[in-house]
mmCIF file of the C-alpha atoms, coordinates in Angstrom:
data_MODEL
# 
_entry.id   MODEL 
# 
loop_
_atom_site.group_PDB 
_atom_site.id 
_atom_site.type_symbol 
_atom_site.label_atom_id 
_atom_site.label_alt_id 
_atom_site.label_comp_id 
_atom_site.label_asym_id 
_atom_site.label_entity_id 
_atom_site.label_seq_id 
_atom_site.pdbx_PDB_ins_code 
_atom_site.Cartn_x 
_atom_site.Cartn_y 
_atom_site.Cartn_z 
_atom_site.occupancy 
_atom_site.B_iso_or_equiv 
_atom_site.pdbx_formal_charge 
_atom_site.auth_seq_id 
_atom_site.auth_comp_id 
_atom_site.auth_asym_id 
_atom_site.auth_atom_id 
_atom_site.pdbx_PDB_model_num 
ATOM 1  C CA . MET A 1 1  ? -17.934 -8.524  -9.096  1.00 0.00 ? 1  MET A CA 1 
ATOM 2  C CA . PRO A 1 2  ? -13.673 -8.463  -8.322  1.00 0.00 ? 2  PRO A CA 1 
ATOM 3  C CA . TRP A 1 3  ? -12.522 -6.523  -6.258  1.00 0.00 ? 3  TRP A CA 1 
ATOM 4  C CA . ARG A 1 4  ? -10.618 -3.321  -7.190  1.00 0.00 ? 4  ARG A CA 1 
ATOM 5  C CA . GLY A 1 5  ? -9.220  -2.140  -4.145  1.00 0.00 ? 5  GLY A CA 1 
ATOM 6  C CA . PRO A 1 6  ? -6.250  -0.041  -3.942  1.00 0.00 ? 6  PRO A CA 1 
ATOM 7  C CA . VAL A 1 7  ? -2.857  -1.986  -3.466  1.00 0.00 ? 7  VAL A CA 1 
ATOM 8  C CA . SER A 1 8  ? -1.543  -1.224  -0.390  1.00 0.00 ? 8  SER A CA 1 
ATOM 9  C CA . ASP A 1 9  ? 2.121   -1.817  -0.099  1.00 0.00 ? 9  ASP A CA 1 
ATOM 10 C CA . SER A 1 10 ? 2.490   -3.829  2.874   1.00 0.00 ? 10 SER A CA 1 
ATOM 11 C CA . ALA A 1 11 ? 1.522   -7.353  2.628   1.00 0.00 ? 11 ALA A CA 1 
ATOM 12 C CA . ALA A 1 12 ? 0.209   -7.607  6.041   1.00 0.00 ? 12 ALA A CA 1 
ATOM 13 C CA . GLU A 1 13 ? -2.698  -4.853  5.030   1.00 0.00 ? 13 GLU A CA 1 
ATOM 14 C CA . ASP A 1 14 ? -3.126  -7.154  2.143   1.00 0.00 ? 14 ASP A CA 1 
ATOM 15 C CA . LEU A 1 15 ? -3.498  -10.925 3.775   1.00 0.00 ? 15 LEU A CA 1 
ATOM 16 C CA . HIS A 1 16 ? -5.547  -8.624  7.141   1.00 0.00 ? 16 HIS A CA 1 
ATOM 17 C CA . HIS A 1 17 ? -8.181  -7.591  4.426   1.00 0.00 ? 17 HIS A CA 1 
ATOM 18 C CA . ILE A 1 18 ? -8.200  -10.934 2.492   1.00 0.00 ? 18 ILE A CA 1 
ATOM 19 C CA . VAL A 1 19 ? -9.199  -12.591 5.965   1.00 0.00 ? 19 VAL A CA 1 
ATOM 20 C CA . GLU A 1 20 ? -11.622 -9.795  6.473   1.00 0.00 ? 20 GLU A CA 1 
ATOM 21 C CA . VAL A 1 21 ? -13.211 -10.506 2.782   1.00 0.00 ? 21 VAL A CA 1 
ATOM 22 C CA . ALA A 1 22 ? -12.862 -13.927 3.813   1.00 0.00 ? 22 ALA A CA 1 
ATOM 23 C CA . LYS A 1 23 ? -15.223 -13.895 6.739   1.00 0.00 ? 23 LYS A CA 1 
ATOM 24 C CA . THR A 1 24 ? -18.015 -11.867 5.462   1.00 0.00 ? 24 THR A CA 1 
ATOM 25 C CA . TRP A 1 25 ? -20.970 -14.324 4.893   1.00 0.00 ? 25 TRP A CA 1 
ATOM 26 C CA . SER A 1 26 ? -23.864 -12.413 2.221   1.00 0.00 ? 26 SER A CA 1 
ATOM 27 C CA . GLY A 1 27 ? -26.053 -15.862 2.260   1.00 0.00 ? 27 GLY A CA 1 
ATOM 28 C CA . GLY A 1 28 ? -24.714 -17.584 -0.308  1.00 0.00 ? 28 GLY A CA 1 
ATOM 29 C CA . GLY A 1 29 ? -25.935 -18.696 -3.500  1.00 0.00 ? 29 GLY A CA 1 
ATOM 30 C CA . THR A 1 30 ? -22.819 -17.772 -5.131  1.00 0.00 ? 30 THR A CA 1 
ATOM 31 C CA . ASP A 1 31 ? -22.188 -18.013 -9.136  1.00 0.00 ? 31 ASP A CA 1 
ATOM 32 C CA . TRP A 1 32 ? -19.061 -19.884 -9.375  1.00 0.00 ? 32 TRP A CA 1 
ATOM 33 C CA . SER A 1 33 ? -19.176 -19.944 -13.323 1.00 0.00 ? 33 SER A CA 1 
ATOM 34 C CA . PRO A 1 34 ? -17.889 -16.648 -14.033 1.00 0.00 ? 34 PRO A CA 1 
ATOM 35 C CA . ALA A 1 35 ? -14.956 -16.630 -12.187 1.00 0.00 ? 35 ALA A CA 1 
ATOM 36 C CA . ILE A 1 36 ? -13.738 -19.735 -13.876 1.00 0.00 ? 36 ILE A CA 1 
ATOM 37 C CA . GLN A 1 37 ? -14.572 -18.735 -16.994 1.00 0.00 ? 37 GLN A CA 1 
ATOM 38 C CA . ALA A 1 38 ? -12.570 -15.794 -16.109 1.00 0.00 ? 38 ALA A CA 1 
ATOM 39 C CA . GLY A 1 39 ? -9.123  -17.359 -14.513 1.00 0.00 ? 39 GLY A CA 1 
ATOM 40 C CA . LEU A 1 40 ? -9.591  -19.894 -17.215 1.00 0.00 ? 40 LEU A CA 1 
ATOM 41 C CA . HIS A 1 41 ? -9.306  -17.500 -19.933 1.00 0.00 ? 41 HIS A CA 1 
ATOM 42 C CA . ARG A 1 42 ? -6.682  -15.668 -18.280 1.00 0.00 ? 42 ARG A CA 1 
ATOM 43 C CA . MET A 1 43 ? -4.828  -19.448 -17.279 1.00 0.00 ? 43 MET A CA 1 
ATOM 44 C CA . THR A 1 44 ? -5.355  -19.995 -21.416 1.00 0.00 ? 44 THR A CA 1 
ATOM 45 C CA . GLY A 1 45 ? -3.702  -17.030 -22.846 1.00 0.00 ? 45 GLY A CA 1 
ATOM 46 C CA . GLU A 1 46 ? -1.114  -16.187 -25.046 1.00 0.00 ? 46 GLU A CA 1 
ATOM 47 C CA . ASP A 1 47 ? 0.715   -14.400 -21.998 1.00 0.00 ? 47 ASP A CA 1 
ATOM 48 C CA . LYS A 1 48 ? 2.835   -17.305 -20.826 1.00 0.00 ? 48 LYS A CA 1 
ATOM 49 C CA . ALA A 1 49 ? 3.271   -16.088 -16.992 1.00 0.00 ? 49 ALA A CA 1 
ATOM 50 C CA . TRP A 1 50 ? -0.658  -16.920 -16.940 1.00 0.00 ? 50 TRP A CA 1 
ATOM 51 C CA . GLN A 1 51 ? -0.620  -20.549 -18.146 1.00 0.00 ? 51 GLN A CA 1 
ATOM 52 C CA . ARG A 1 52 ? 1.380   -21.935 -14.959 1.00 0.00 ? 52 ARG A CA 1 
ATOM 53 C CA . ALA A 1 53 ? -0.920  -19.533 -12.729 1.00 0.00 ? 53 ALA A CA 1 
ATOM 54 C CA . ASP A 1 54 ? -2.812  -22.056 -9.964  1.00 0.00 ? 54 ASP A CA 1 
ATOM 55 C CA . LEU A 1 55 ? -6.796  -21.329 -9.610  1.00 0.00 ? 55 LEU A CA 1 
ATOM 56 C CA . VAL A 1 56 ? -8.015  -21.117 -6.452  1.00 0.00 ? 56 VAL A CA 1 
ATOM 57 C CA . LEU A 1 57 ? -11.925 -20.330 -5.276  1.00 0.00 ? 57 LEU A CA 1 
ATOM 58 C CA . ILE A 1 58 ? -12.515 -20.253 -1.549  1.00 0.00 ? 58 ILE A CA 1 
ATOM 59 C CA . THR A 1 59 ? -15.983 -21.162 -0.595  1.00 0.00 ? 59 THR A CA 1 
ATOM 60 C CA . ASP A 1 60 ? -18.845 -21.935 1.747   1.00 0.00 ? 60 ASP A CA 1 
ATOM 61 C CA . GLY A 1 61 ? -19.909 -24.491 -1.144  1.00 0.00 ? 61 GLY A CA 1 
ATOM 62 C CA . ILE A 1 62 ? -23.294 -23.043 -1.200  1.00 0.00 ? 62 ILE A CA 1 
ATOM 63 C CA . ALA A 1 63 ? -23.147 -21.838 -4.735  1.00 0.00 ? 63 ALA A CA 1 
ATOM 64 C CA . ASP A 1 64 ? -25.348 -23.076 -8.369  1.00 0.00 ? 64 ASP A CA 1 
ATOM 65 C CA . ASP A 1 65 ? -23.745 -25.475 -10.695 1.00 0.00 ? 65 ASP A CA 1 
ATOM 66 C CA . LEU A 1 66 ? -21.338 -25.086 -12.999 1.00 0.00 ? 66 LEU A CA 1 
ATOM 67 C CA . THR A 1 67 ? -22.806 -23.815 -16.266 1.00 0.00 ? 67 THR A CA 1 
ATOM 68 C CA . PRO A 1 68 ? -22.353 -26.660 -18.885 1.00 0.00 ? 68 PRO A CA 1 
ATOM 69 C CA . ALA A 1 69 ? -20.101 -24.185 -21.328 1.00 0.00 ? 69 ALA A CA 1 
ATOM 70 C CA . VAL A 1 70 ? -17.461 -23.953 -17.551 1.00 0.00 ? 70 VAL A CA 1 
ATOM 71 C CA . ARG A 1 71 ? -17.502 -28.231 -16.775 1.00 0.00 ? 71 ARG A CA 1 
ATOM 72 C CA . GLU A 1 72 ? -17.021 -28.498 -20.833 1.00 0.00 ? 72 GLU A CA 1 
ATOM 73 C CA . ALA A 1 73 ? -13.990 -26.015 -20.831 1.00 0.00 ? 73 ALA A CA 1 
ATOM 74 C CA . LEU A 1 74 ? -12.543 -27.389 -17.440 1.00 0.00 ? 74 LEU A CA 1 
ATOM 75 C CA . ASP A 1 75 ? -12.939 -30.557 -19.089 1.00 0.00 ? 75 ASP A CA 1 
ATOM 76 C CA . ALA A 1 76 ? -10.938 -29.386 -21.939 1.00 0.00 ? 76 ALA A CA 1 
ATOM 77 C CA . ALA A 1 77 ? -7.926  -27.426 -19.466 1.00 0.00 ? 77 ALA A CA 1 
ATOM 78 C CA . PRO A 1 78 ? -4.762  -30.041 -19.830 1.00 0.00 ? 78 PRO A CA 1 
ATOM 79 C CA . LYS A 1 79 ? -4.117  -29.799 -15.855 1.00 0.00 ? 79 LYS A CA 1 
ATOM 80 C CA . ALA A 1 80 ? -7.787  -28.822 -14.227 1.00 0.00 ? 80 ALA A CA 1 
ATOM 81 C CA . LYS A 1 81 ? -8.334  -30.572 -10.940 1.00 0.00 ? 81 LYS A CA 1 
ATOM 82 C CA . VAL A 1 82 ? -11.365 -30.162 -9.365  1.00 0.00 ? 82 VAL A CA 1 
ATOM 83 C CA . CYS A 1 83 ? -11.107 -30.679 -5.531  1.00 0.00 ? 83 CYS A CA 1 
ATOM 84 C CA . GLY A 1 84 ? -13.445 -30.265 -2.384  1.00 0.00 ? 84 GLY A CA 1 
# 
């Protein structure tokens, strides 16, 4: 579930919150597919501002395999590069 908290006026406070969330470990088993699908959907949509965006997932790597639909979408994305 995406974080829908308030955005502070201070970039330092925002960065601190991001770091705190990143340090949280809930046991692994992350389902990457919904996050990747949502990112690709936004990046391939009509809004040109998102078409040059990067999709970055920071994870411990403990996750299920990507769904076939997400693998196909990544393969079809013209500039998709998976690292890690």
